[in-house]
């Protein structure tokens, strides 16, 4: 009994995956605990939500993105 002989394709897959278990860059999560209240008209809020949804962002993330970039 011994190890199974791997095909070249399998061998390349294993070799390309080496290092996958190394330490990943840890993303720093900043706790957001401050509020700022903003009032929108129905139309403004509708446009804001639709725009955020169309680019795949939550509304609050989209607002932060537009505000700080």
Coordinates of N, CA and C in Angstrom, one line a residue:
X1 N 0.8 -1.2 0.0 CA 0.0 0.0 0.0 C 0.9 1.2 0.0
X2 N 0.5 2.2 -0.7 CA 1.3 3.4 -0.8 C 0.4 4.6 -1.2
X3 N 1.1 5.7 -1.4 CA 0.4 6.9 -1.9 C -0.1 6.8 -3.3
X4 N -1.2 7.3 -3.6 CA -1.7 7.3 -5.0 C -0.9 8.3 -5.8
X5 N -0.6 7.8 -7.0 CA 0.1 8.7 -7.9 C -0.8 9.7 -8.5
X6 N -0.5 11.0 -8.3 CA -1.4 12.0 -8.7 C -1.1 12.4 -10.2
X7 N -2.1 12.8 -10.9 CA -1.9 13.3 -12.2 C -1.2 14.7 -12.2
X8 N -0.7 15.1 -13.3 CA 0.0 16.4 -13.4 C -0.9 17.5 -13.0
X9 N -2.2 17.4 -13.5 CA -3.2 18.4 -13.1 C -3.4 18.5 -11.6
X10 N -3.6 17.3 -11.0 CA -3.8 17.3 -9.5 C -2.5 17.8 -8.8
X11 N -1.4 17.5 -9.3 CA -0.1 17.9 -8.7 C 0.0 19.4 -8.8
X12 N -0.3 20.0 -9.9 CA -0.3 21.5 -10.1 C -1.2 22.1 -9.2
X13 N -2.4 21.6 -9.0 CA -3.4 22.1 -8.1 C -2.9 22.2 -6.7
X14 N -2.3 21.1 -6.2 CA -1.8 21.0 -4.9 C -0.6 22.0 -4.7
X15 N 0.2 22.1 -5.7 CA 1.4 23.0 -5.6 C 0.9 24.5 -5.6
X16 N -0.1 24.8 -6.3 CA -0.6 26.2 -6.4 C -1.3 26.5 -5.1
X17 N -1.8 25.5 -4.3 CA -2.5 25.8 -3.1 C -1.6 25.9 -1.9
X18 N -0.3 25.6 -2.0 CA 0.6 25.7 -0.9 C 0.6 27.1 -0.3
X19 N 0.6 27.2 1.0 CA 0.6 28.5 1.7 C -0.8 29.0 2.0
X20 N -1.8 28.3 1.6 CA -3.2 28.8 1.8 C -3.5 28.9 3.3
X21 N -2.8 28.1 4.1 CA -3.1 28.2 5.5 C -2.2 29.2 6.3
X22 N -1.4 29.9 5.6 CA -0.6 30.9 6.2 C -1.5 32.0 6.8
X23 N -1.0 32.8 7.7 CA -1.8 33.8 8.4 C -2.3 34.8 7.4
X24 N -3.6 35.1 7.4 CA -4.2 36.1 6.5 C -4.1 37.4 7.2
X25 N -4.1 38.5 6.3 CA -4.2 39.8 6.9 C -5.5 40.0 7.6
X26 N -5.4 40.3 8.9 CA -6.6 40.5 9.6 C -7.2 41.9 9.4
X27 N -8.4 41.9 9.0 CA -9.1 43.2 8.7 C -9.5 43.8 10.1
X28 N -9.2 45.0 10.3 CA -9.5 45.7 11.5 C -11.0 46.2 11.4
X29 N -11.8 45.7 12.3 CA -13.2 46.2 12.3 C -13.4 47.3 13.3
X30 N -13.7 48.5 12.8 CA -13.9 49.6 13.7 C -15.4 49.6 14.1
X31 N -15.6 49.6 15.4 CA -17.0 49.6 15.8 C -17.6 51.0 15.6
X32 N -18.6 51.1 14.9 CA -19.3 52.4 14.7 C -20.4 52.5 15.7
X33 N -20.2 53.4 16.6 CA -21.2 53.6 17.7 C -21.8 55.0 17.8
X34 N -21.5 55.8 16.8 CA -22.0 57.2 16.8 C -23.0 57.4 15.7
X35 N -24.0 58.1 16.0 CA -25.1 58.3 15.0 C -25.1 59.8 14.5
X36 N -25.6 60.0 13.3 CA -25.8 61.3 12.8 C -27.1 61.2 12.0
X37 N -28.1 61.9 12.4 CA -29.5 61.8 11.8 C -29.6 62.8 10.7
X38 N -30.0 62.3 9.5 CA -30.2 63.1 8.3 C -31.6 62.8 7.8
X39 N -32.3 63.9 7.4 CA -33.7 63.7 6.9 C -33.7 63.8 5.4
X40 N -34.4 62.9 4.7 CA -34.5 63.0 3.3 C -36.0 63.0 2.9
X41 N -36.3 63.6 1.7 CA -37.6 63.5 1.2 C -37.8 62.0 0.8
X42 N -39.1 61.6 0.5 CA -39.3 60.3 0.0 C -38.6 60.0 -1.3
X43 N -38.6 61.0 -2.2 CA -37.9 60.8 -3.5 C -36.4 60.7 -3.3
X44 N -35.8 61.5 -2.4 CA -34.3 61.4 -2.2 C -34.0 60.1 -1.6
X45 N -34.7 59.6 -0.6 CA -34.4 58.3 0.0 C -34.6 57.2 -1.0
X46 N -35.6 57.3 -1.8 CA -35.8 56.2 -2.9 C -34.6 56.2 -3.8
X47 N -34.2 57.4 -4.3 CA -33.1 57.4 -5.2 C -31.8 56.9 -4.5
X48 N -31.6 57.3 -3.3 CA -30.4 56.8 -2.6 C -30.4 55.3 -2.4
X49 N -31.5 54.7 -2.0 CA -31.6 53.3 -1.8 C -31.4 52.6 -3.2
X50 N -32.0 53.1 -4.2 CA -31.9 52.4 -5.5 C -30.4 52.5 -6.1
X51 N -29.8 53.6 -5.9 CA -28.4 53.7 -6.3 C -27.5 52.8 -5.6
X52 N -27.7 52.7 -4.2 CA -26.9 51.8 -3.4 C -27.1 50.4 -3.8
X53 N -28.4 50.0 -4.0 CA -28.7 48.6 -4.4 C -28.1 48.3 -5.8
X54 N -28.1 49.2 -6.7 CA -27.6 49.0 -8.0 C -26.1 48.7 -8.1
X55 N -25.4 49.2 -7.1 CA -24.0 48.9 -7.1 C -23.6 47.9 -6.0
X56 N -24.6 47.3 -5.4 CA -24.4 46.2 -4.5 C -23.9 46.6 -3.1
X57 N -24.3 47.8 -2.6 CA -23.8 48.2 -1.3 C -25.1 48.5 -0.4
X58 N -24.9 48.2 0.9 CA -25.9 48.6 1.8 C -26.0 50.2 1.8
X59 N -27.2 50.7 2.1 CA -27.4 52.1 2.0 C -26.4 52.9 2.9
X60 N -26.2 52.4 4.1 CA -25.3 53.1 5.1 C -23.8 53.1 4.5
X61 N -23.4 52.0 3.9 CA -22.1 51.9 3.4 C -21.9 52.9 2.2
X62 N -23.0 52.9 1.4 CA -23.0 53.8 0.2 C -22.9 55.3 0.6
X63 N -23.6 55.7 1.7 CA -23.6 57.0 2.2 C -22.1 57.4 2.7
X64 N -21.5 56.4 3.4 CA -20.2 56.6 3.9 C -19.2 56.7 2.8
X65 N -19.4 55.9 1.7 CA -18.5 55.9 0.5 C -18.6 57.3 -0.1
X66 N -19.8 57.8 -0.3 CA -20.0 59.1 -1.0 C -19.5 60.2 -0.2
X67 N -19.6 60.1 1.1 CA -19.2 61.2 2.0 C -17.7 61.3 2.1
X68 N -17.0 60.2 2.2 CA -15.6 60.2 2.4 C -14.7 60.0 1.2
X69 N -15.3 59.9 0.1 CA -14.4 59.7 -1.1 C -14.6 60.8 -2.1

